[in-house]
Short mmCIF file of C-alpha atoms in Angstrom, two decimals:
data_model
loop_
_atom_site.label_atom_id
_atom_site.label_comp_id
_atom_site.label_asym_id
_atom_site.label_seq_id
_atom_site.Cartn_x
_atom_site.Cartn_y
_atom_site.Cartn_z
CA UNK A 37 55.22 107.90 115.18
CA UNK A 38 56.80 110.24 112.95
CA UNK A 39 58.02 112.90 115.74
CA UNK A 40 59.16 109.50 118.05
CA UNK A 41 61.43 108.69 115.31
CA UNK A 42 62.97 111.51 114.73
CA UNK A 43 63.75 112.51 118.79
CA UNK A 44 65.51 108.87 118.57
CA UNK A 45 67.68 109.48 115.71
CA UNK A 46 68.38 112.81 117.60
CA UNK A 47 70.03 111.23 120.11
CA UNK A 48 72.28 109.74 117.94
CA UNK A 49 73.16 112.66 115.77
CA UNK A 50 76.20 115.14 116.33
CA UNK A 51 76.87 118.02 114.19
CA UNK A 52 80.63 117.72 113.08
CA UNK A 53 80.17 116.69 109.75
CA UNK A 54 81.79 115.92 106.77
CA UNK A 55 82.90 118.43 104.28
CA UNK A 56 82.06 116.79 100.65
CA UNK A 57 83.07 117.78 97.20
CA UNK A 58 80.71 119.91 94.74
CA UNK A 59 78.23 117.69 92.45
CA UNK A 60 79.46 116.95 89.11
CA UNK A 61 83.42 117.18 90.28
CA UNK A 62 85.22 114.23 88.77
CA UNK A 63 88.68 114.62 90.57
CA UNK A 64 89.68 111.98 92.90
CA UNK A 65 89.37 113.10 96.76
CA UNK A 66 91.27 110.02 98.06
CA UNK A 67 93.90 107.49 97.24
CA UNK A 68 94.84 103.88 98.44
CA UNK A 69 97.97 101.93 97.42
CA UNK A 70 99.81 104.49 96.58
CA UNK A 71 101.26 107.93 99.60
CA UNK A 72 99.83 110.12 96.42
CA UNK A 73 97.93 110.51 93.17
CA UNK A 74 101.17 111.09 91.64
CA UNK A 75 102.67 107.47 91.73
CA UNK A 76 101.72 104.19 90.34
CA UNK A 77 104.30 101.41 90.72
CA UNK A 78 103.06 98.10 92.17
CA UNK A 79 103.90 97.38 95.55
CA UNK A 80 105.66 101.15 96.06
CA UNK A 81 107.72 101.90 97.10
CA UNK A 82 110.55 98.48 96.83
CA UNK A 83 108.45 96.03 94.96
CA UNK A 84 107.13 94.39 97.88
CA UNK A 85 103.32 93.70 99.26
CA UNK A 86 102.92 95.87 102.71
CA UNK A 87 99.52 96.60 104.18
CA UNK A 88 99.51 100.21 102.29
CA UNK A 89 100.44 99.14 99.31
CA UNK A 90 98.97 97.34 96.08
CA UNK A 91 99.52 95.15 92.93
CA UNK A 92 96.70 95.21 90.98
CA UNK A 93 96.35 93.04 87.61
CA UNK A 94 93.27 91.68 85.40
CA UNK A 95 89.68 92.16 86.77
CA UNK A 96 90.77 93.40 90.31
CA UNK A 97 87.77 94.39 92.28
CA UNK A 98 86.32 96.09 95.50
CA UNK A 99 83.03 96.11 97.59
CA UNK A 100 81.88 98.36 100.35
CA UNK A 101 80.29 96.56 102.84
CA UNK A 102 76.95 97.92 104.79
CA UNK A 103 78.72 99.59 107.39
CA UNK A 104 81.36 101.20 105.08
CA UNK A 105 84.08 98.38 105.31
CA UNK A 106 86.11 98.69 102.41
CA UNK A 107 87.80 95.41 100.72
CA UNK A 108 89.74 95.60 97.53
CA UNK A 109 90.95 92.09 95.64
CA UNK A 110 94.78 92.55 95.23
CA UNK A 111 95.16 90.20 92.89
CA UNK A 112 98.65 89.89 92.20
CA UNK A 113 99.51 89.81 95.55
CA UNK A 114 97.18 87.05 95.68
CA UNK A 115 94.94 88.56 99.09
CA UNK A 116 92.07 90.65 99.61
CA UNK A 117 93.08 93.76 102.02
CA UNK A 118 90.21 95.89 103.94
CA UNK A 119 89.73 99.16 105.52
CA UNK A 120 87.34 100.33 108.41
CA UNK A 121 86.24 103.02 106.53
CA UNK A 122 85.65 103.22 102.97
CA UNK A 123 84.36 107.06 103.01
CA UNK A 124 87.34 108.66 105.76
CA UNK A 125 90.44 106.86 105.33
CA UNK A 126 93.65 109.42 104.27
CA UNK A 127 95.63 109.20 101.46
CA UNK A 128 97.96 105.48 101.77
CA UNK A 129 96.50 104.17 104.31
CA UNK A 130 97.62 100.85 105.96
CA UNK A 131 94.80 98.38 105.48
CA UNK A 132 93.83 96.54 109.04
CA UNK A 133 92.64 92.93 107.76
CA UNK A 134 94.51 90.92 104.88
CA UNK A 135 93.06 87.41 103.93
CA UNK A 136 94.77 85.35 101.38
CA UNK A 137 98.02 85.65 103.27
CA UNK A 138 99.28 84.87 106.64
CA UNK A 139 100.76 88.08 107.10
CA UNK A 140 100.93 91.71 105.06
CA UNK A 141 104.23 91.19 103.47
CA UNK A 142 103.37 87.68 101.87
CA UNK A 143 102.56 87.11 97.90
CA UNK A 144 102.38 83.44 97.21
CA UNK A 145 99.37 82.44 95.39
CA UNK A 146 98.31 79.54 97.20
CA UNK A 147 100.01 80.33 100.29
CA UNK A 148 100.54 77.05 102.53
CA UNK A 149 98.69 74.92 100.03
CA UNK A 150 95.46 75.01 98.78
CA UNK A 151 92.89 75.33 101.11
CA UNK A 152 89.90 77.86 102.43
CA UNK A 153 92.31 80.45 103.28
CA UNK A 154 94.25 80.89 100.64
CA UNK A 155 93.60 82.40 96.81
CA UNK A 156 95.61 82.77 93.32
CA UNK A 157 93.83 85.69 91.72
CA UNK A 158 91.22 86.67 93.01
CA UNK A 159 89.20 89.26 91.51
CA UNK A 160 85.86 90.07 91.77
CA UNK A 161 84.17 90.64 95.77
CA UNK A 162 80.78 91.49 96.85
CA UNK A 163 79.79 92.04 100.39
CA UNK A 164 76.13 90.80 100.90
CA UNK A 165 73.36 91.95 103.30
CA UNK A 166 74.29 90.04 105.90
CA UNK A 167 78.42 91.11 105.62
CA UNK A 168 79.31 88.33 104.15
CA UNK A 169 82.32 88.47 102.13
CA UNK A 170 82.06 86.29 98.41
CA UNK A 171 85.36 86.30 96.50
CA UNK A 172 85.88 84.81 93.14
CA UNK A 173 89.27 82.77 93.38
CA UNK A 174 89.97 83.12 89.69
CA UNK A 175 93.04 80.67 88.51
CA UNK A 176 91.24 78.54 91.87
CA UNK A 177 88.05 78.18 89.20
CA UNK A 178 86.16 78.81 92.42
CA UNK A 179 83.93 80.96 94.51
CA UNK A 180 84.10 81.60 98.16
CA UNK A 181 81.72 82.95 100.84
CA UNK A 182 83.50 84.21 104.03
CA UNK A 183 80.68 84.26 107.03
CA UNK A 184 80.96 87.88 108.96
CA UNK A 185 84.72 88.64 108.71
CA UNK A 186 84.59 91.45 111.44
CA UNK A 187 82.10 89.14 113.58
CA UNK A 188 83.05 85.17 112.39
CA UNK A 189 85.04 83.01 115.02
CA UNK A 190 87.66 82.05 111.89
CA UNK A 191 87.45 85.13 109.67
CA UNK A 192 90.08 84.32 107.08
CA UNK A 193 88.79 80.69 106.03
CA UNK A 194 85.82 80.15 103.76
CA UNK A 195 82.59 78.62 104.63
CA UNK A 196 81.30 77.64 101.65
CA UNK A 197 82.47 76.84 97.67
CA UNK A 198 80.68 77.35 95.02
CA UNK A 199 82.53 75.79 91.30
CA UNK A 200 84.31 72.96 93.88
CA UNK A 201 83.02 69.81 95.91
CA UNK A 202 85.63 71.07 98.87
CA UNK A 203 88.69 73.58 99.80
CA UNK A 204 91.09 71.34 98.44
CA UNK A 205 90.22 71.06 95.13
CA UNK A 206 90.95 73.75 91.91
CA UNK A 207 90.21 71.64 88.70
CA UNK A 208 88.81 74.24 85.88
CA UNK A 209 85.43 72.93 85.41
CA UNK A 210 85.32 70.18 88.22
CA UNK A 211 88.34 67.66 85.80
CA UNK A 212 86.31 68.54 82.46
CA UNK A 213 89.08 70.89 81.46
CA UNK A 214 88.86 74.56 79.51
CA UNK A 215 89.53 73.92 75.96
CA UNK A 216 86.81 72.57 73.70
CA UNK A 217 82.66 72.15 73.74
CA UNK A 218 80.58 70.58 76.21
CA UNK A 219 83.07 70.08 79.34
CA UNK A 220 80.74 72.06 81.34
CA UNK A 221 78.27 71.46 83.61
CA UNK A 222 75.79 73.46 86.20
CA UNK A 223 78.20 73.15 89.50
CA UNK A 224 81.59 73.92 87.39
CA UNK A 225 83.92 76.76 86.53
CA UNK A 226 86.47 77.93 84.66
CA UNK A 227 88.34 81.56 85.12
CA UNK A 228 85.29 83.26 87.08
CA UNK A 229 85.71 87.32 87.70
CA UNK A 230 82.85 88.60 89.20
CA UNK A 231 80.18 86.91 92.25
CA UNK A 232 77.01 89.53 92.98
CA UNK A 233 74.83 88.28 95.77
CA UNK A 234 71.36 89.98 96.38
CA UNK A 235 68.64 88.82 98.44
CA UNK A 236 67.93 85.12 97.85
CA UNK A 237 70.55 85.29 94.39
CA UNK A 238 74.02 84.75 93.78
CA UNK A 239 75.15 85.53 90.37
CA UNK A 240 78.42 84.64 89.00
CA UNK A 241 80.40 85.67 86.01
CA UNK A 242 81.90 82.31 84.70
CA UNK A 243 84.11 84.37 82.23
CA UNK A 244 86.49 81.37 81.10
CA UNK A 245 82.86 79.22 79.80
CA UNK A 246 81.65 82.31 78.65
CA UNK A 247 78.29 82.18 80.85
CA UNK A 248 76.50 84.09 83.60
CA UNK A 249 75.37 81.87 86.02
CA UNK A 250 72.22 82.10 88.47
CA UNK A 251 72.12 80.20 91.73
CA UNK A 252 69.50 80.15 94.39
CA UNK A 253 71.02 81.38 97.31
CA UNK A 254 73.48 78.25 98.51
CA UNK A 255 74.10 76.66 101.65
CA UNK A 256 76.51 73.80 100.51
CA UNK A 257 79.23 73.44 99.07
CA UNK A 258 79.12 72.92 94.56
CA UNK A 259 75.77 73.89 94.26
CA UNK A 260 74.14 73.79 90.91
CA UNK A 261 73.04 76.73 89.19
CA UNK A 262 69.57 77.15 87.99
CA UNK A 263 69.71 79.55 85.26
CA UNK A 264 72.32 80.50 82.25
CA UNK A 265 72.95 83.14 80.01
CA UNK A 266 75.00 83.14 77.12
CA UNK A 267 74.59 79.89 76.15
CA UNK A 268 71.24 79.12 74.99
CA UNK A 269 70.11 77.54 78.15
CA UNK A 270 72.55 74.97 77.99
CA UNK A 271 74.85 74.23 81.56
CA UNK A 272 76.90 72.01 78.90
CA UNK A 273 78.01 73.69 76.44
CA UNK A 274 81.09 76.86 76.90
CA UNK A 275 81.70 78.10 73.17
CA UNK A 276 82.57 81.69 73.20
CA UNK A 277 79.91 83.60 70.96
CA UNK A 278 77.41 79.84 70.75
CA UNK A 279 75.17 79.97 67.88
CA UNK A 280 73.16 77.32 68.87
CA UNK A 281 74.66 74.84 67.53
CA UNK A 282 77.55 74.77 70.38
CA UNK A 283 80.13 73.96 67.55
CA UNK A 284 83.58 74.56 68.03
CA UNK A 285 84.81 78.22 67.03
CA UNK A 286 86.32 80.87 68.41
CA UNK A 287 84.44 84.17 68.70
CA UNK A 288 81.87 83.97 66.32
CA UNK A 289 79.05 86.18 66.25
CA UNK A 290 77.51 88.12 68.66
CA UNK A 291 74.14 88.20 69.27
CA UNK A 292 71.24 88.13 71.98
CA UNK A 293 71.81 85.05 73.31
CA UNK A 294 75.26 84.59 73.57
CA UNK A 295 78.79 86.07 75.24
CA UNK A 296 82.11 86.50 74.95
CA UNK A 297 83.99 86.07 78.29
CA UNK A 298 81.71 88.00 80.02
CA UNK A 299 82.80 89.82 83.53
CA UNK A 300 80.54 92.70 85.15
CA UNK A 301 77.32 92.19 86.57
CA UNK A 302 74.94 94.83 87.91
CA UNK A 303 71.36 94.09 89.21
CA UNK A 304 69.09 97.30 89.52
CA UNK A 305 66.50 97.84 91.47
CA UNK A 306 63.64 97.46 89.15
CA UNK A 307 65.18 93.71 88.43
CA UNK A 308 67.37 94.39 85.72
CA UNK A 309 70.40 92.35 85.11
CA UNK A 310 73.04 93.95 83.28
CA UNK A 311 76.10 92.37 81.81
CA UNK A 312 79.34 93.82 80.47
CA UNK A 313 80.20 91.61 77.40
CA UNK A 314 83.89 91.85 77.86
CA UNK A 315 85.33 90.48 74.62
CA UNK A 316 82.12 91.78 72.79
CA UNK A 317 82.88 94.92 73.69
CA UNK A 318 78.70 95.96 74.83
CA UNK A 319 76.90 95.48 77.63
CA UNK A 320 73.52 93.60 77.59
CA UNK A 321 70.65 94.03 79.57
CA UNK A 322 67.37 91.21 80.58
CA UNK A 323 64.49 93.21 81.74
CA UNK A 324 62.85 90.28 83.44
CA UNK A 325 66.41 87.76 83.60
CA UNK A 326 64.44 85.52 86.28
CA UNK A 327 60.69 85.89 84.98
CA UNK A 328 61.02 85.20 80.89
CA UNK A 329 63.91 83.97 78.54
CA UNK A 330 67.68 84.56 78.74
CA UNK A 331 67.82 86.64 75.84
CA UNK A 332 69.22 90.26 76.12
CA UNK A 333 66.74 92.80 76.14
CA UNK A 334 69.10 95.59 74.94
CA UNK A 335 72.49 96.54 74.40
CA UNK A 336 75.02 99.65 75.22
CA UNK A 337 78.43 99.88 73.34
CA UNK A 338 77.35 98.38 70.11
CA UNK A 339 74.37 99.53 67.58
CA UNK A 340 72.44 96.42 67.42
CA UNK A 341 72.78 93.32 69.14
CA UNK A 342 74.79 91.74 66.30
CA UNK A 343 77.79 94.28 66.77
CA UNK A 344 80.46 93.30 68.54
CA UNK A 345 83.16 96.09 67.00
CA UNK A 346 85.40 98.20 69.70
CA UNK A 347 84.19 101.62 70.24
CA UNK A 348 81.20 101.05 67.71
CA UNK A 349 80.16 104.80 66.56
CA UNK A 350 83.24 106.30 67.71
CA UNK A 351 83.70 107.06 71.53
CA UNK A 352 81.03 108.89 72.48
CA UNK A 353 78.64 105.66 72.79
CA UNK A 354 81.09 102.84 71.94
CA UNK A 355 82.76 100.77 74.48
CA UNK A 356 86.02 99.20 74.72
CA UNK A 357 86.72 95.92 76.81
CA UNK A 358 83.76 97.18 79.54
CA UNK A 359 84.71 95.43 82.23
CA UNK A 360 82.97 96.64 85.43
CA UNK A 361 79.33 97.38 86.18
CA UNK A 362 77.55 98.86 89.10
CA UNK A 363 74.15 100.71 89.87
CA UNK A 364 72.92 103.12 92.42
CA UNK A 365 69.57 103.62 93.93
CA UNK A 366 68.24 105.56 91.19
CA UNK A 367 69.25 103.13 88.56
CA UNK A 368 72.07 104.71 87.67
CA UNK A 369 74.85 102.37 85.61
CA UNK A 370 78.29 102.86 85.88
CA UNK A 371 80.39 100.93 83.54
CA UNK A 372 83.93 100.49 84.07
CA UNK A 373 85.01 101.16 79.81
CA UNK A 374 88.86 99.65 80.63
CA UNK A 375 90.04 99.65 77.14
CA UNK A 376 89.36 103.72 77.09
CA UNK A 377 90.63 103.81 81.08
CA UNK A 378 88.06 106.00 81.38
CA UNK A 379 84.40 105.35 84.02
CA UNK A 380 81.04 106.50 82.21
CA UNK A 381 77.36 107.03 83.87
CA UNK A 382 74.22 106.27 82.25
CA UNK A 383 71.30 108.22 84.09
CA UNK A 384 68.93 105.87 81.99
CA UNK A 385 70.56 103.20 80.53
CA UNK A 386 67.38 101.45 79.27
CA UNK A 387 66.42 104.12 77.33
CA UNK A 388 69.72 106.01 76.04
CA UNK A 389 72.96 104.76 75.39
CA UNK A 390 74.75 107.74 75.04
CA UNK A 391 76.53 108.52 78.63
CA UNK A 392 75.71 111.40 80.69
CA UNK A 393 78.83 111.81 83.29
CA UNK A 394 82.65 110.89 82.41
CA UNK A 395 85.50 109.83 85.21
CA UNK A 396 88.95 109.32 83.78
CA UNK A 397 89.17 111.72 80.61
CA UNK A 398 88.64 115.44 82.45
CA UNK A 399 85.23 115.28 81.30
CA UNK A 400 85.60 114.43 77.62
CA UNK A 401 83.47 111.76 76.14
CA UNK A 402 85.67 112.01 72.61
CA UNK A 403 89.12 111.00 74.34
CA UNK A 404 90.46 107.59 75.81
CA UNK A 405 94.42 107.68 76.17
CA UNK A 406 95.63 106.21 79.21
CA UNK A 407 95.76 108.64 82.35
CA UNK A 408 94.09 111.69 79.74
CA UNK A 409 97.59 111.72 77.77
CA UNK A 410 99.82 111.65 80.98
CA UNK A 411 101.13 108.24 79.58
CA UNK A 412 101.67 104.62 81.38
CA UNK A 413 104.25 106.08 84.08
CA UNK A 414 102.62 109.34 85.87
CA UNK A 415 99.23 110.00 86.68
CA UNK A 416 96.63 112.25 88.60
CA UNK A 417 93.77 113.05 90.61
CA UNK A 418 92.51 113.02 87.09
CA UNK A 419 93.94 110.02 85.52
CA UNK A 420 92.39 106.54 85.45
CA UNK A 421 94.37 104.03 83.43
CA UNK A 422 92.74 100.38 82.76
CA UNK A 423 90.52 100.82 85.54
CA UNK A 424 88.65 97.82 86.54
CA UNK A 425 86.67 97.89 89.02
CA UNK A 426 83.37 100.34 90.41
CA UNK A 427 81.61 100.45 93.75
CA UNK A 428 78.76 103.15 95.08
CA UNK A 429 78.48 103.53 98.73
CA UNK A 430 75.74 104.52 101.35
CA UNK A 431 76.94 107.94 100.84
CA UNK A 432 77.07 107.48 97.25
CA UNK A 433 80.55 108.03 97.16
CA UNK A 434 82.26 106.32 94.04
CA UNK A 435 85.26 103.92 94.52
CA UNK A 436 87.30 102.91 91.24
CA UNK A 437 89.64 100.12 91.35
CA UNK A 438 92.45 101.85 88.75
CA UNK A 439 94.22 98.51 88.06
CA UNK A 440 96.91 99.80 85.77
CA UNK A 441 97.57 102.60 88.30
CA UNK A 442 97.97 100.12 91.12
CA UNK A 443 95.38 101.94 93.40
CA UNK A 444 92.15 102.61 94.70
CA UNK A 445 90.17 106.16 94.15
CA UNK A 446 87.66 107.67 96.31
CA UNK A 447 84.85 110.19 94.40
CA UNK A 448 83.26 111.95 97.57
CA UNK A 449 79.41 112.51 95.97
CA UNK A 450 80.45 113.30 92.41
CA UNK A 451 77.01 112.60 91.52
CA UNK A 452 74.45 113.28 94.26
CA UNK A 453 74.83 113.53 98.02
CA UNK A 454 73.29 111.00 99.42
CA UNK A 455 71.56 111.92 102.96
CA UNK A 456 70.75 115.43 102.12
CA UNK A 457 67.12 115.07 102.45
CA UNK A 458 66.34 118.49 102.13
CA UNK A 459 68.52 119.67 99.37
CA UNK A 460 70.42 121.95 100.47
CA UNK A 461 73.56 120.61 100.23
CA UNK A 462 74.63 119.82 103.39
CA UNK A 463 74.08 116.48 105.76
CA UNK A 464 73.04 117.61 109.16
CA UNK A 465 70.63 117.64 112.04
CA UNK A 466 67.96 119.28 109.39
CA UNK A 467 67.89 116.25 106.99
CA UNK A 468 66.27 113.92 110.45
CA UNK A 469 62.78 115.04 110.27
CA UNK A 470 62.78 114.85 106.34
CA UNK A 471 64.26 111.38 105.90
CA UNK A 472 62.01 109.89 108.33
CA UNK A 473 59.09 112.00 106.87
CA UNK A 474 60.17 110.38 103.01
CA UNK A 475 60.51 106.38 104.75
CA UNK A 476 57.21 106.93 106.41
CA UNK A 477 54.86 109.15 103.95
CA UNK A 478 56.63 109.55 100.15
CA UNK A 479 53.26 111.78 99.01
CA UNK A 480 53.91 114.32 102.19
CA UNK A 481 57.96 114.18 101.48
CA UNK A 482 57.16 114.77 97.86
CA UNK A 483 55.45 117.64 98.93
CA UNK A 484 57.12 119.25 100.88
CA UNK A 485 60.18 119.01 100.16
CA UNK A 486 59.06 119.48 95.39
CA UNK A 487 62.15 119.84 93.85
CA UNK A 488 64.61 117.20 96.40
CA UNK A 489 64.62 113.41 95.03
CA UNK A 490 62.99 111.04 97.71
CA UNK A 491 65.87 108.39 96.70
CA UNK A 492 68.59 110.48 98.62
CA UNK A 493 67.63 108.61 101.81
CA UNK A 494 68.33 105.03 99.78
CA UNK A 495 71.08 104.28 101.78
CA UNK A 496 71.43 100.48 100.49
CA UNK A 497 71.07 101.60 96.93
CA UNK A 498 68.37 99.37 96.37
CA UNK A 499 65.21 101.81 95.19
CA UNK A 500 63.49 102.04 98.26
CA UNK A 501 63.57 104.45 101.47
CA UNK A 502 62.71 102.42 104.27
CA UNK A 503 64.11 100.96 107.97
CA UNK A 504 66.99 99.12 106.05
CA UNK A 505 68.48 102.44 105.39
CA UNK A 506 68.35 104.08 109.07
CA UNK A 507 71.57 102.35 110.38
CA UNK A 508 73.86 103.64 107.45
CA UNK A 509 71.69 107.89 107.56
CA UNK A 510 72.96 107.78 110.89
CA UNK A 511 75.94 106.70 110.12
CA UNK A 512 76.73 109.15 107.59
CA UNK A 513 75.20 112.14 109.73
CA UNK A 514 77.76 111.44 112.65
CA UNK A 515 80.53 111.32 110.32
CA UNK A 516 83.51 108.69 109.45
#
């Protein structure tokens, strides 16, 4: 079986591959939105949306999609651009999909009335197994699915709502309005930022009732959720910070059980949910968030889950406005820490708080100035300023959205190299017999191959080495 599999991914295989950066290099290798790493002006270079160019505000987001699509919420321009490639394209590149708009040089939020093609704000994506496309339609109080953009007979209109009862509606939570207690309910939003869909669960970030929401995955339009956090288990009440009580205050304490406008989410592969706290400045994590109770588990950012200070304990563990989460196949966390425009790694984050890798701050853990002291109006390969967004690929690349910057950043490997199967640093025609050896016997990989992680060949970044991941190692063996 073993040698059948690995004359078949032979024929597949070429050997011009891709040069990647050294492990543990931090400086940007790519750049979208803007011709260089130099610039950051919105919409450069005259102020006005083109299909190279971007305006990114708030909780802008990207995803990478299975086969290495790249899409990128540009929020202010009110439309979601993409890219064939996430992992090849050159510096500026002119996306070759916009949806949102009816053209690349249109901005109007709401373009041609509200509708299933059409956002105002959108913000956070994720691109499910299936490439499906889920964007959260922020000031829209909504959540769409897109069916198969790059195989669906009408690509740019939604199939499906989630926060609405059709396309044509927007109300923040469904007419109950956004200011004061119990206007929510379990098929409403307000102000969402961030959708993650995996497997059989969509989670959504319903920032604006200060909630994380669980649904079973959906097939109709306003479905109800079936789980909360942040508010005690209540789908009624939206006080920032709840007690209990659901009285009317703003910000109170923070504890276990509640949040404060809450807008990453990152599910790793062992279960865990995690949640950047926005406004509480932590992130929280629920060991068992399906299984057991709704109460946090643990906490990064703060010392205790009653903290809620900015940059508790000085910068080397505190956090400041965390805004992004993701998480790699090893269970790696990478937390977007906007307020410090800055990107940190946690090799373990259930079991040390204390970051191991930095993006954003040429290394540092101990500074947090905008672009590493470049200021609001230059930047750098080096320079991240109120970046807002993270995304790992296949080839565990890292993606940043750097809002502030007006631009996307490409990490090639800055961590590990995904695909290298034998360790020895390069992707190629030797890394075939040991990637099918580690998805077909893990005690003869571990073996043979002692001191190279078995995880390199997890191309979906979801713990495991198996036939899911074959498509993308090939992909990444016969380059862009």
């Amino acid at each position: 079986m073993a040698k059948r599999l690995v004359a078949a991914l032979g024929l597949f295989l070429c050997t011009g591959f891709p040069a990647y950066a050294s492990i543990g290099n931090t400086t940007a290798d790519g750049v979208l939105g803007q011709s260089n790493f130099n610039d950051n002006e919105a919409n450069a270079p005259l102020g006005t949306p083109t299909a190279s160019n971007l305006a990114l505000s708030n909780a802008a987001h990207l995803a990478v999609a299975p086969n290495g699509r790249l899409y990128v919420s540009d929020s202010d321009n009110h439309r979601v651009l993409s890219w064939p490639s996430a992992r090849s394209f050159t510096d500026g590149a002119a996306a070759d999909m916009v949806i949102g708009q009816p053209n690349f040089t249109s901005a109007i939020p709401n373009n041609g009335g509200l509708s299933a093609s059409c956002f105002f704000l959108p913000q956070g994506i994720c691109v499910d197994e299936a490439a499906n496309l889920w964007v959260v339609d922020a000031f829209n109080n909504r959540v769409l699915k897109f069916n198969n953009p790059q195989t669906d007979a009408t690509p740019l209109e939604a199939d499906l709502v989630i926060g609405q009862p059709d396309f044509t509606s927007n109300a923040p939570n469904l007419g109950g309005g956004f200011i004061g207690v119990d206007v929510a309910t379990a098929d409403s939003l307000v102000f969402p930022a961030r959708v993650l869909v995996r497997g059989q669960s969509v989670w959504v970030a319903d920032a604006g009732n200060s909630r994380v929401l669980h649904y079973t995955y959906p097939t109709a339009n306003k479905p109800l959720a079936d789980r909360v956090f942040g508010q005690y288990g209540s789908f009624t009440c939206r006080v920032k910070n709840n007690d209990g009580t659901c009285s009317e205050k703003f910000g109170g304490a923070a504890s276990a059980d509640n949040l404060f406008n809450p807008i990453g989410i990152a599910l790793a592969p062992s279960g865990t949910l995690y949640i950047a706290d926005w406004n509480n400045h932590r992130v929280l994590r629920y060991d068992d968030p399906l299984g057991t109770d709704t109460t946090a588990d643990g906490v990064i950012g703060q010392t205790d889950l009653s903290g809620n200070e900015p940059n508790a304990g000085g910068l080397m563990t505190g956090l400041h406005l965390p805004i992004d989460l993701a998480i790699d196949g090893v269970g790696s966390l990478y937390v977007a820490d906007s307020g410090n425009h800055r990107l940190l790694v946690y090799h373990d984050p259930a079991n040390n708080s204390t970051p191991d890798a930095v993006f954003g701050q040429l290394d540092s853990l101990s500074t947090g100035d905008a672009n590493h002291g470049l200021g609001f109006f230059t930047t750098d390969e080096d320079g991240l300023f109120g970046a807002s967004g993270v995304a790992v690929d296949f080839a565990c690349n890292v993606y940043i959205a750097d809002t502030n910057n007006s631009r996307v950043l490409r990490f090639d490997a800055p961590l590990r190299l995904c695909g290298d199967m034998n360790c020895d640093g390069q992707i190629d025609l030797d890394d075939v017999a040991a990637f099918v050896l580690a998805m077909l016997d893990p005690a003869e990989y571990a073996s043979a191959y002692k001191d190279c992680p078995r995880t390199n060949g997890d191309m979906n970044q979801d713990g495991e080495v198996d036939a899911a991941d074959v498509r993308a190692f090939v992909w990444l063996v016969t380059g862009p």
